[in-house]
Amino acid sequence: MSFDRGKDLAEGSPGDTSPATPSRYESQKRRDWNTFGQYLRNQRPPVALSQCNSNHVLEFLRYLDQFGKTKVHLQGCIFYGQPEPPAPCTCPLKQAWGSLDALIGRLRAAYEENGGSPETNPFASGAIRVYLREVKECQAKARGIPYKKKKKKPAGPAGMAAADDDSSTSSSPFS
């Protein structure tokens, strides 16, 4: 009988109401949400979440640059456009585009989970999308790595044939 009780505890019995350990994503989302909330409270004057807009989000993203670890060469730098510069330079460290993109995705979800309306979600605004696109392009140019837009495949039977043709060049088995 004691063996069964331990097994139920290990597997999580149906009556068990203790919360499961949150996933890494959920933990990060909670930390990001708390950090953003703290950022708003530290503004002078403090900004209520209900008053938050895309400008506050953009200011937050710029604020985070000071903690970045990605070297972004300035246009005047001799290493501008070089993916692997041969020597150090004084160009600033910033948040990487991918990190900012993931952060916005988590904050967008957290906003709605915490009672915000999708229609008023400041993390989903066009201004944020434009900012992220500009950061992506700027960092790509600074590192000499071109980002190419993916071509949209046409819908319908012709699209199916085009998708079959592209599968031979794709490296992903899930294309």
CSV table of N, CA and C in Angstrom, one decimal:
chain,number,residue,atom,x,y,z
A,1,MET,N,0.8,-1.2,0.0
A,1,MET,CA,0.0,0.0,0.0
A,1,MET,C,0.9,1.3,0.0
A,2,SER,N,2.0,1.3,0.8
A,2,SER,CA,2.8,2.5,0.8
A,2,SER,C,3.5,2.6,-0.6
A,3,PHE,N,3.8,1.5,-1.3
A,3,PHE,CA,4.4,1.6,-2.6
A,3,PHE,C,3.4,2.3,-3.6
A,4,ASP,N,2.2,2.0,-3.5
A,4,ASP,CA,1.2,2.6,-4.4
A,4,ASP,C,1.1,4.1,-4.1
A,5,ARG,N,1.1,4.5,-2.8
A,5,ARG,CA,1.0,5.9,-2.5
A,5,ARG,C,2.2,6.7,-3.1
A,6,GLY,N,3.4,6.1,-3.0
A,6,GLY,CA,4.5,6.8,-3.5
A,6,GLY,C,4.5,6.9,-5.0
A,7,LYS,N,3.9,5.9,-5.7
A,7,LYS,CA,3.8,5.9,-7.1
A,7,LYS,C,2.8,7.0,-7.5
A,8,ASP,N,1.7,7.1,-6.8
A,8,ASP,CA,0.7,8.1,-7.1
A,8,ASP,C,1.3,9.5,-6.9
A,9,LEU,N,2.1,9.7,-5.9
A,9,LEU,CA,2.8,11.0,-5.7
A,9,LEU,C,3.7,11.3,-6.8
A,10,ALA,N,4.5,10.3,-7.3
A,10,ALA,CA,5.5,10.5,-8.3
A,10,ALA,C,4.8,10.8,-9.7
A,11,GLU,N,3.7,10.1,-9.9
A,11,GLU,CA,3.0,10.3,-11.2
A,11,GLU,C,2.1,11.5,-11.2
A,12,GLY,N,1.7,11.9,-10.0
A,12,GLY,CA,0.7,13.0,-9.9
A,12,GLY,C,-0.7,12.4,-10.0
A,13,SER,N,-1.3,12.2,-8.8
A,13,SER,CA,-2.6,11.6,-8.8
A,13,SER,C,-3.6,12.6,-9.2
A,14,PRO,N,-4.8,12.1,-9.7
A,14,PRO,CA,-5.9,13.0,-10.2
A,14,PRO,C,-6.3,14.0,-9.1
A,15,GLY,N,-6.2,13.7,-7.9
A,15,GLY,CA,-6.7,14.6,-6.8
A,15,GLY,C,-5.6,15.6,-6.5
A,16,ASP,N,-4.4,15.4,-7.0
A,16,ASP,CA,-3.3,16.3,-6.7
A,16,ASP,C,-3.5,17.7,-7.2
A,17,THR,N,-3.5,18.7,-6.4
A,17,THR,CA,-3.8,20.1,-6.8
A,17,THR,C,-2.5,20.9,-6.8
A,18,SER,N,-1.4,20.4,-6.5
A,18,SER,CA,-0.2,21.2,-6.5
A,18,SER,C,0.2,21.5,-7.9
A,19,PRO,N,0.6,22.8,-8.2
A,19,PRO,CA,0.9,23.2,-9.6
A,19,PRO,C,2.2,22.5,-10.1
A,20,ALA,N,2.2,22.1,-11.3
A,20,ALA,CA,3.3,21.5,-11.9
A,20,ALA,C,4.4,22.6,-12.0
A,21,THR,N,5.6,22.1,-12.1
A,21,THR,CA,6.7,23.1,-12.3
A,21,THR,C,6.5,23.7,-13.7
A,22,PRO,N,6.5,25.1,-13.7
A,22,PRO,CA,6.3,25.7,-15.0
A,22,PRO,C,7.4,25.4,-16.0
A,23,SER,N,7.1,25.5,-17.3
A,23,SER,CA,8.1,25.2,-18.3
A,23,SER,C,9.1,26.4,-18.3
A,24,ARG,N,10.2,26.2,-19.0
A,24,ARG,CA,11.2,27.2,-19.1
A,24,ARG,C,10.6,28.5,-19.8
A,25,TYR,N,9.8,28.3,-20.8
A,25,TYR,CA,9.1,29.4,-21.5
A,25,TYR,C,8.2,30.1,-20.5
A,26,GLU,N,7.4,29.4,-19.7
A,26,GLU,CA,6.4,30.0,-18.8
A,26,GLU,C,7.2,30.8,-17.7
A,27,SER,N,8.3,30.2,-17.2
A,27,SER,CA,9.1,30.9,-16.2
A,27,SER,C,9.7,32.2,-16.8
A,28,GLN,N,10.2,32.1,-18.0
A,28,GLN,CA,10.8,33.3,-18.7
A,28,GLN,C,9.8,34.4,-19.0
A,29,LYS,N,8.6,33.9,-19.4
A,29,LYS,CA,7.5,34.8,-19.6
A,29,LYS,C,7.1,35.6,-18.4
A,30,ARG,N,7.0,34.9,-17.2
A,30,ARG,CA,6.7,35.5,-16.0
A,30,ARG,C,7.8,36.5,-15.6
A,31,ARG,N,9.1,36.1,-15.7
A,31,ARG,CA,10.2,37.0,-15.4
A,31,ARG,C,10.1,38.3,-16.3
A,32,ASP,N,9.9,38.1,-17.6
A,32,ASP,CA,9.8,39.2,-18.5
A,32,ASP,C,8.7,40.2,-18.1
A,33,TRP,N,7.6,39.6,-17.8
A,33,TRP,CA,6.4,40.4,-17.5
A,33,TRP,C,6.7,41.2,-16.2
A,34,ASN,N,7.3,40.5,-15.2
A,34,ASN,CA,7.6,41.3,-14.0
A,34,ASN,C,8.6,42.4,-14.2
A,35,THR,N,9.6,42.1,-15.1
A,35,THR,CA,10.6,43.1,-15.4
A,35,THR,C,10.0,44.3,-16.1
A,36,PHE,N,9.1,44.0,-17.0
A,36,PHE,CA,8.4,45.1,-17.7
A,36,PHE,C,7.6,45.9,-16.7
A,37,GLY,N,6.8,45.2,-15.9
A,37,GLY,CA,6.0,45.9,-14.8
A,37,GLY,C,6.9,46.8,-14.0
A,38,GLN,N,8.1,46.3,-13.6
A,38,GLN,CA,9.0,47.1,-12.7
A,38,GLN,C,9.5,48.3,-13.5
A,39,TYR,N,9.8,48.1,-14.8
A,39,TYR,CA,10.2,49.2,-15.6
A,39,TYR,C,9.1,50.3,-15.6
A,40,LEU,N,7.9,50.0,-15.8
A,40,LEU,CA,6.8,51.0,-15.8
A,40,LEU,C,6.7,51.7,-14.5
A,41,ARG,N,6.8,50.9,-13.4
A,41,ARG,CA,6.7,51.5,-12.1
A,41,ARG,C,7.9,52.5,-11.8
A,42,ASN,N,9.0,52.2,-12.4
A,42,ASN,CA,10.2,53.1,-12.2
A,42,ASN,C,10.2,54.4,-13.0
A,43,GLN,N,9.2,54.5,-13.9
A,43,GLN,CA,9.2,55.7,-14.7
A,43,GLN,C,8.7,56.9,-13.9
A,44,ARG,N,9.1,58.0,-14.2
A,44,ARG,CA,8.7,59.2,-13.5
A,44,ARG,C,7.9,60.1,-14.4
A,45,PRO,N,6.6,60.2,-14.1
A,45,PRO,CA,5.8,59.5,-13.1
A,45,PRO,C,5.6,58.0,-13.5
A,46,PRO,N,5.3,57.2,-12.5
A,46,PRO,CA,5.0,55.7,-12.8
A,46,PRO,C,3.9,55.6,-13.9
A,47,VAL,N,4.0,54.6,-14.7
A,47,VAL,CA,3.0,54.4,-15.7
A,47,VAL,C,2.1,53.1,-15.3
A,48,ALA,N,0.8,53.3,-15.3
A,48,ALA,CA,-0.1,52.2,-15.0
A,48,ALA,C,-0.1,51.3,-16.3
A,49,LEU,N,-0.3,50.0,-16.1
A,49,LEU,CA,-0.3,49.1,-17.2
A,49,LEU,C,-1.5,49.5,-18.2
A,50,SER,N,-2.6,50.0,-17.6
A,50,SER,CA,-3.7,50.4,-18.4
A,50,SER,C,-3.4,51.6,-19.3
A,51,GLN,N,-2.3,52.3,-18.9
A,51,GLN,CA,-1.9,53.5,-19.7
A,51,GLN,C,-0.8,53.2,-20.6
A,52,CYS,N,-0.2,52.0,-20.6
A,52,CYS,CA,0.9,51.6,-21.4
A,52,CYS,C,0.6,51.6,-22.9
A,53,ASN,N,1.5,52.1,-23.7
A,53,ASN,CA,1.3,52.1,-25.1
A,53,ASN,C,2.6,51.6,-25.8
A,54,SER,N,2.6,51.6,-27.1
A,54,SER,CA,3.7,51.1,-27.9
A,54,SER,C,5.0,52.0,-27.6
A,55,ASN,N,4.8,53.3,-27.3
A,55,ASN,CA,5.9,54.1,-27.0
A,55,ASN,C,6.7,53.6,-25.8
A,56,HIS,N,5.9,53.2,-24.8
A,56,HIS,CA,6.5,52.7,-23.6
A,56,HIS,C,7.3,51.4,-23.9
A,57,VAL,N,6.7,50.6,-24.7
A,57,VAL,CA,7.4,49.3,-25.1
A,57,VAL,C,8.7,49.6,-25.9
A,58,LEU,N,8.6,50.6,-26.8
A,58,LEU,CA,9.8,50.9,-27.6
A,58,LEU,C,10.9,51.5,-26.6
A,59,GLU,N,10.5,52.3,-25.7
A,59,GLU,CA,11.5,52.8,-24.7
A,59,GLU,C,12.1,51.7,-23.9
A,60,PHE,N,11.3,50.7,-23.5
A,60,PHE,CA,11.8,49.5,-22.8
A,60,PHE,C,12.8,48.8,-23.6
A,61,LEU,N,12.5,48.5,-24.9
A,61,LEU,CA,13.4,47.8,-25.7
A,61,LEU,C,14.8,48.5,-25.9
A,62,ARG,N,14.7,49.9,-26.0
A,62,ARG,CA,15.9,50.7,-26.1
A,62,ARG,C,16.7,50.6,-24.8
A,63,TYR,N,16.0,50.7,-23.6
A,63,TYR,CA,16.6,50.6,-22.3
A,63,TYR,C,17.4,49.2,-22.2
A,64,LEU,N,16.8,48.2,-22.7
A,64,LEU,CA,17.4,46.9,-22.6
A,64,LEU,C,18.7,46.7,-23.4
A,65,ASP,N,18.9,47.6,-24.3
A,65,ASP,CA,20.2,47.6,-25.1
A,65,ASP,C,21.4,47.7,-24.2
A,66,GLN,N,21.3,48.4,-23.1
A,66,GLN,CA,22.5,48.6,-22.3
A,66,GLN,C,22.9,47.2,-21.7
A,67,PHE,N,22.1,46.2,-21.7
A,67,PHE,CA,22.4,44.9,-21.1
A,67,PHE,C,22.8,43.9,-22.2
A,68,GLY,N,22.8,44.4,-23.5
A,68,GLY,CA,23.0,43.5,-24.6
A,68,GLY,C,24.4,42.9,-24.7
A,69,LYS,N,24.6,41.8,-25.4
A,69,LYS,CA,25.9,41.2,-25.6
A,69,LYS,C,26.3,41.0,-27.0
A,70,THR,N,25.5,41.6,-27.9
A,70,THR,CA,25.8,41.5,-29.3
A,70,THR,C,26.5,42.8,-29.9
A,71,LYS,N,27.7,42.6,-30.4
A,71,LYS,CA,28.4,43.7,-31.0
A,71,LYS,C,27.7,44.2,-32.2
A,72,VAL,N,27.3,45.4,-32.3
A,72,VAL,CA,26.7,46.0,-33.5
A,72,VAL,C,27.6,47.1,-34.0
A,73,HIS,N,28.3,46.9,-35.1
A,73,HIS,CA,29.2,47.8,-35.7
A,73,HIS,C,28.5,49.1,-36.2
A,74,LEU,N,29.0,50.2,-35.9
A,74,LEU,CA,28.5,51.5,-36.5
A,74,LEU,C,29.0,51.6,-37.9
A,75,GLN,N,28.3,52.5,-38.7
A,75,GLN,CA,28.6,52.6,-40.1
A,75,GLN,C,30.0,53.1,-40.3
A,76,GLY,N,30.6,53.9,-39.4
A,76,GLY,CA,31.9,54.4,-39.5
A,76,GLY,C,33.0,53.4,-39.1
A,77,CYS,N,32.7,52.3,-38.5
A,77,CYS,CA,33.6,51.4,-38.0
A,77,CYS,C,34.3,50.6,-39.2
A,78,ILE,N,35.6,50.4,-39.1
A,78,ILE,CA,36.3,49.6,-40.2
A,78,ILE,C,35.8,48.2,-40.3
A,79,PHE,N,35.1,47.7,-39.3
A,79,PHE,CA,34.6,46.3,-39.3
A,79,PHE,C,33.2,46.2,-39.7
A,80,TYR,N,32.6,47.4,-40.1
A,80,TYR,CA,31.1,47.4,-40.4
A,80,TYR,C,30.9,46.5,-41.7
A,81,GLY,N,30.0,45.6,-41.5
A,81,GLY,CA,29.7,44.6,-42.6
A,81,GLY,C,30.5,43.4,-42.6
A,82,GLN,N,31.4,43.2,-41.6
A,82,GLN,CA,32.2,42.0,-41.6
A,82,GLN,C,31.6,41.0,-40.5
A,83,PRO,N,31.2,39.8,-41.0
A,83,PRO,CA,30.6,38.9,-40.0
A,83,PRO,C,31.6,38.5,-38.9
A,84,GLU,N,32.9,38.4,-39.1
A,84,GLU,CA,33.8,38.0,-38.1
A,84,GLU,C,35.0,38.9,-38.1
A,85,PRO,N,34.9,40.1,-37.4
A,85,PRO,CA,36.0,41.0,-37.5
A,85,PRO,C,37.3,40.5,-36.8
A,86,PRO,N,38.5,40.8,-37.4
A,86,PRO,CA,39.7,40.3,-36.9
A,86,PRO,C,40.2,40.9,-35.6
A,87,ALA,N,39.7,42.0,-35.2
A,87,ALA,CA,40.1,42.6,-34.0
A,87,ALA,C,39.0,43.3,-33.2
A,88,PRO,N,39.2,43.6,-32.0
A,88,PRO,CA,38.1,44.3,-31.2
A,88,PRO,C,37.9,45.8,-31.7
A,89,CYS,N,36.8,46.3,-31.4
A,89,CYS,CA,36.5,47.7,-31.7
A,89,CYS,C,35.6,48.3,-30.6
A,90,THR,N,35.4,49.6,-30.7
A,90,THR,CA,34.6,50.3,-29.6
A,90,THR,C,33.1,50.4,-29.9
A,91,CYS,N,32.6,49.7,-30.9
A,91,CYS,CA,31.2,49.7,-31.2
A,91,CYS,C,30.4,49.2,-30.0
A,92,PRO,N,29.1,49.6,-29.9
A,92,PRO,CA,28.3,49.2,-28.7
A,92,PRO,C,27.8,47.8,-28.8
A,93,LEU,N,27.6,47.3,-27.6
A,93,LEU,CA,26.9,46.0,-27.4
A,93,LEU,C,25.4,46.3,-27.3
A,94,LYS,N,24.6,45.5,-28.0
A,94,LYS,CA,23.1,45.7,-28.0
A,94,LYS,C,22.5,44.4,-27.8
A,95,GLN,N,21.2,44.4,-27.6
A,95,GLN,CA,20.4,43.2,-27.6
A,95,GLN,C,20.3,42.7,-29.0
A,96,ALA,N,20.4,41.4,-29.2
A,96,ALA,CA,20.3,40.8,-30.5
A,96,ALA,C,18.8,40.8,-30.9
A,97,TRP,N,18.6,40.9,-32.2
A,97,TRP,CA,17.3,41.0,-32.8
A,97,TRP,C,16.5,39.8,-32.4
A,98,GLY,N,17.0,38.6,-32.4
A,98,GLY,CA,16.3,37.4,-32.1
A,98,GLY,C,15.8,37.4,-30.6
A,99,SER,N,16.6,38.0,-29.8
A,99,SER,CA,16.2,38.0,-28.3
A,99,SER,C,15.1,39.0,-28.2
A,100,LEU,N,15.1,40.1,-28.9
A,100,LEU,CA,14.0,41.1,-28.8
A,100,LEU,C,12.8,40.6,-29.3
A,101,ASP,N,12.9,39.8,-30.4
A,101,ASP,CA,11.7,39.3,-31.1
A,101,ASP,C,11.0,38.2,-30.2
A,102,ALA,N,11.8,37.4,-29.5
A,102,ALA,CA,11.3,36.4,-28.6
A,102,ALA,C,10.7,37.1,-27.4
A,103,LEU,N,11.3,38.1,-26.9
A,103,LEU,CA,10.8,38.8,-25.7
A,103,LEU,C,9.5,39.4,-26.0
A,104,ILE,N,9.3,40.1,-27.2
A,104,ILE,CA,8.0,40.7,-27.5
A,104,ILE,C,7.0,39.6,-27.6
A,105,GLY,N,7.3,38.4,-28.2
A,105,GLY,CA,6.3,37.3,-28.3
A,105,GLY,C,5.9,36.9,-26.9
A,106,ARG,N,6.8,36.8,-25.9
A,106,ARG,CA,6.4,36.4,-24.6
A,106,ARG,C,5.6,37.5,-23.9
A,107,LEU,N,6.0,38.7,-24.1
A,107,LEU,CA,5.2,39.8,-23.4
A,107,LEU,C,3.9,40.0,-24.0
A,108,ARG,N,3.8,39.8,-25.3
A,108,ARG,CA,2.5,39.9,-26.0
A,108,ARG,C,1.5,38.8,-25.4
A,109,ALA,N,2.0,37.6,-25.2
A,109,ALA,CA,1.2,36.6,-24.6
A,109,ALA,C,0.9,36.9,-23.2
A,110,ALA,N,1.8,37.3,-22.4
A,110,ALA,CA,1.6,37.7,-21.0
A,110,ALA,C,0.6,38.8,-20.8
A,111,TYR,N,0.6,39.8,-21.7
A,111,TYR,CA,-0.3,40.9,-21.6
A,111,TYR,C,-1.7,40.4,-21.6
A,112,GLU,N,-2.0,39.5,-22.6
A,112,GLU,CA,-3.4,39.0,-22.7
A,112,GLU,C,-3.7,38.0,-21.6
A,113,GLU,N,-2.7,37.2,-21.1
A,113,GLU,CA,-3.0,36.3,-20.0
A,113,GLU,C,-3.3,37.0,-18.7
A,114,ASN,N,-2.8,38.3,-18.6
A,114,ASN,CA,-3.0,39.1,-17.4
A,114,ASN,C,-4.2,40.1,-17.6
A,115,GLY,N,-5.1,39.7,-18.5
A,115,GLY,CA,-6.3,40.5,-18.6
A,115,GLY,C,-6.4,41.6,-19.7
A,116,GLY,N,-5.3,41.7,-20.4
A,116,GLY,CA,-5.3,42.7,-21.5
A,116,GLY,C,-6.0,42.3,-22.7
A,117,SER,N,-6.6,43.2,-23.4
A,117,SER,CA,-7.4,42.9,-24.6
A,117,SER,C,-6.4,42.8,-25.8
A,118,PRO,N,-6.7,41.8,-26.7
A,118,PRO,CA,-5.8,41.7,-27.9
A,118,PRO,C,-5.9,43.0,-28.7
A,119,GLU,N,-7.0,43.7,-28.7
A,119,GLU,CA,-7.1,44.9,-29.5
A,119,GLU,C,-6.3,46.1,-29.0
A,120,THR,N,-6.0,46.0,-27.7
A,120,THR,CA,-5.2,47.1,-27.1
A,120,THR,C,-3.8,46.7,-26.7
A,121,ASN,N,-3.4,45.5,-27.2
A,121,ASN,CA,-2.1,45.0,-26.8
A,121,ASN,C,-0.9,45.8,-27.4
A,122,PRO,N,-0.2,46.6,-26.5
A,122,PRO,CA,0.9,47.4,-27.0
A,122,PRO,C,2.0,46.6,-27.7
A,123,PHE,N,2.2,45.4,-27.3
A,123,PHE,CA,3.3,44.5,-27.8
A,123,PHE,C,2.9,44.0,-29.2
A,124,ALA,N,1.7,44.2,-29.7
A,124,ALA,CA,1.3,43.7,-31.0
A,124,ALA,C,1.1,44.9,-32.0
A,125,SER,N,1.5,46.0,-31.6
A,125,SER,CA,1.3,47.2,-32.5
A,125,SER,C,2.2,47.2,-33.7
A,126,GLY,N,1.8,47.9,-34.7
A,126,GLY,CA,2.6,48.0,-35.9
A,126,GLY,C,3.9,48.7,-35.6
A,127,ALA,N,4.0,49.6,-34.7
A,127,ALA,CA,5.2,50.3,-34.4
A,127,ALA,C,6.3,49.4,-33.9
A,128,ILE,N,5.9,48.4,-33.1
A,128,ILE,CA,6.8,47.4,-32.6
A,128,ILE,C,7.3,46.5,-33.7
A,129,ARG,N,6.4,46.1,-34.6
A,129,ARG,CA,6.9,45.3,-35.8
A,129,ARG,C,7.9,46.0,-36.6
A,130,VAL,N,7.6,47.3,-36.9
A,130,VAL,CA,8.5,48.2,-37.6
A,130,VAL,C,9.9,48.3,-36.9
A,131,TYR,N,9.8,48.5,-35.6
A,131,TYR,CA,11.1,48.6,-34.9
A,131,TYR,C,11.9,47.3,-35.0
A,132,LEU,N,11.3,46.2,-34.8
A,132,LEU,CA,12.0,44.9,-34.8
A,132,LEU,C,12.5,44.7,-36.2
A,133,ARG,N,11.8,45.0,-37.3
A,133,ARG,CA,12.3,44.9,-38.6
A,133,ARG,C,13.5,45.8,-38.8
A,134,GLU,N,13.5,47.0,-38.3
A,134,GLU,CA,14.6,47.9,-38.5
A,134,GLU,C,15.9,47.4,-37.7
A,135,VAL,N,15.7,46.9,-36.5
A,135,VAL,CA,16.8,46.3,-35.8
A,135,VAL,C,17.4,45.1,-36.5
A,136,LYS,N,16.5,44.3,-37.0
A,136,LYS,CA,17.0,43.1,-37.8
A,136,LYS,C,17.8,43.5,-39.0
A,137,GLU,N,17.3,44.5,-39.7
A,137,GLU,CA,18.1,44.9,-40.9
A,137,GLU,C,19.4,45.6,-40.6
A,138,CYS,N,19.3,46.5,-39.6
A,138,CYS,CA,20.5,47.2,-39.1
A,138,CYS,C,21.6,46.2,-38.6
A,139,GLN,N,21.2,45.2,-37.8
A,139,GLN,CA,22.2,44.3,-37.3
A,139,GLN,C,22.7,43.4,-38.4
A,140,ALA,N,21.9,43.1,-39.4
A,140,ALA,CA,22.3,42.2,-40.5
A,140,ALA,C,23.3,43.0,-41.3
A,141,LYS,N,23.1,44.3,-41.6
A,141,LYS,CA,24.1,45.1,-42.4
A,141,LYS,C,25.4,45.3,-41.6
A,142,ALA,N,25.2,45.5,-40.3
A,142,ALA,CA,26.4,45.7,-39.5
A,142,ALA,C,27.3,44.5,-39.5
A,143,ARG,N,26.7,43.3,-39.6
A,143,ARG,CA,27.5,42.1,-39.5
A,143,ARG,C,27.7,41.5,-40.9
A,144,GLY,N,27.2,42.2,-41.9
A,144,GLY,CA,27.4,41.7,-43.3
A,144,GLY,C,26.7,40.4,-43.6
A,145,ILE,N,25.6,40.2,-42.9
A,145,ILE,CA,24.8,38.9,-43.1
A,145,ILE,C,23.4,39.3,-43.7
A,146,PRO,N,23.2,39.0,-44.9
A,146,PRO,CA,21.9,39.4,-45.5
A,146,PRO,C,20.7,38.5,-45.0
A,147,TYR,N,19.6,39.2,-44.7
A,147,TYR,CA,18.4,38.4,-44.3
A,147,TYR,C,17.5,38.5,-45.6
A,148,LYS,N,17.2,37.4,-46.1
A,148,LYS,CA,16.3,37.4,-47.3
A,148,LYS,C,14.9,37.1,-46.9
A,149,LYS,N,14.0,37.8,-47.4
A,149,LYS,CA,12.5,37.5,-47.2
A,149,LYS,C,12.2,36.2,-47.8
A,150,LYS,N,11.4,35.4,-47.1
A,150,LYS,CA,10.9,34.1,-47.7
A,150,LYS,C,9.8,34.5,-48.7
A,151,LYS,N,9.8,33.8,-49.8
A,151,LYS,CA,8.8,34.0,-50.8
A,151,LYS,C,7.5,33.3,-50.3
A,152,LYS,N,6.4,34.0,-50.5
A,152,LYS,CA,5.1,33.3,-50.2
A,152,LYS,C,4.7,32.4,-51.3
A,153,LYS,N,4.3,31.3,-51.0
A,153,LYS,CA,3.9,30.3,-52.0
A,153,LYS,C,2.5,30.6,-52.4
A,154,PRO,N,2.2,30.5,-53.7
A,154,PRO,CA,0.8,30.7,-54.2
A,154,PRO,C,-0.1,29.6,-53.7
A,155,ALA,N,-1.4,30.0,-53.4
A,155,ALA,CA,-2.3,29.0,-53.0
A,155,ALA,C,-2.9,28.2,-54.1
A,156,GLY,N,-3.5,27.1,-53.8
A,156,GLY,CA,-4.1,26.3,-54.8
A,156,GLY,C,-3.2,25.2,-55.4
A,157,PRO,N,-3.6,24.5,-56.4
A,157,PRO,CA,-2.8,23.4,-57.0
A,157,PRO,C,-1.4,23.8,-57.5
A,158,ALA,N,-1.3,25.0,-58.0
A,158,ALA,CA,0.0,25.5,-58.5
A,158,ALA,C,0.9,25.6,-57.3
A,159,GLY,N,0.4,26.1,-56.1
A,159,GLY,CA,1.2,26.2,-54.9
A,159,GLY,C,1.7,24.9,-54.4
A,160,MET,N,0.9,23.8,-54.6
A,160,MET,CA,1.3,22.5,-54.2
A,160,MET,C,2.5,22.0,-55.0
A,161,ALA,N,2.4,22.3,-56.3
A,161,ALA,CA,3.5,21.9,-57.2
A,161,ALA,C,4.8,22.7,-56.8
A,162,ALA,N,4.6,24.0,-56.5
A,162,ALA,CA,5.8,24.8,-56.1
A,162,ALA,C,6.4,24.3,-54.8
A,163,ALA,N,5.5,23.9,-53.9
A,163,ALA,CA,6.0,23.4,-52.6
A,163,ALA,C,6.8,22.1,-52.8
A,164,ASP,N,6.3,21.2,-53.7
A,164,ASP,CA,7.0,20.0,-54.0
A,164,ASP,C,8.4,20.3,-54.6
A,165,ASP,N,8.4,21.3,-55.5
A,165,ASP,CA,9.7,21.6,-56.1
A,165,ASP,C,10.7,22.1,-55.1
A,166,ASP,N,10.2,22.9,-54.2
A,166,ASP,CA,11.1,23.5,-53.2
A,166,ASP,C,11.6,22.5,-52.1
A,167,SER,N,10.9,21.4,-52.0
A,167,SER,CA,11.3,20.5,-50.9
A,167,SER,C,12.7,19.9,-51.1
A,168,SER,N,13.1,19.8,-52.4
A,168,SER,CA,14.4,19.3,-52.6
A,168,SER,C,15.6,20.2,-52.1
A,169,THR,N,15.3,21.5,-52.1
A,169,THR,CA,16.3,22.5,-51.7
A,169,THR,C,16.2,22.8,-50.2
A,170,SER,N,15.2,22.4,-49.5
A,170,SER,CA,15.0,22.7,-48.1
A,170,SER,C,15.8,21.8,-47.2
A,171,SER,N,16.4,22.3,-46.2
A,171,SER,CA,17.1,21.4,-45.3
A,171,SER,C,16.3,20.9,-44.2
A,172,SER,N,15.0,21.4,-44.0
A,172,SER,CA,14.2,20.9,-43.0
A,172,SER,C,13.2,19.8,-43.5
A,173,PRO,N,13.1,18.7,-42.7
A,173,PRO,CA,12.2,17.7,-43.1
A,173,PRO,C,10.7,18.1,-42.9
A,174,PHE,N,10.5,19.2,-42.2
A,174,PHE,CA,9.1,19.6,-41.9
A,174,PHE,C,8.6,20.8,-42.8
A,175,SER,N,9.3,21.0,-43.9
A,175,SER,CA,8.9,22.1,-44.8
A,175,SER,C,7.5,21.8,-45.4
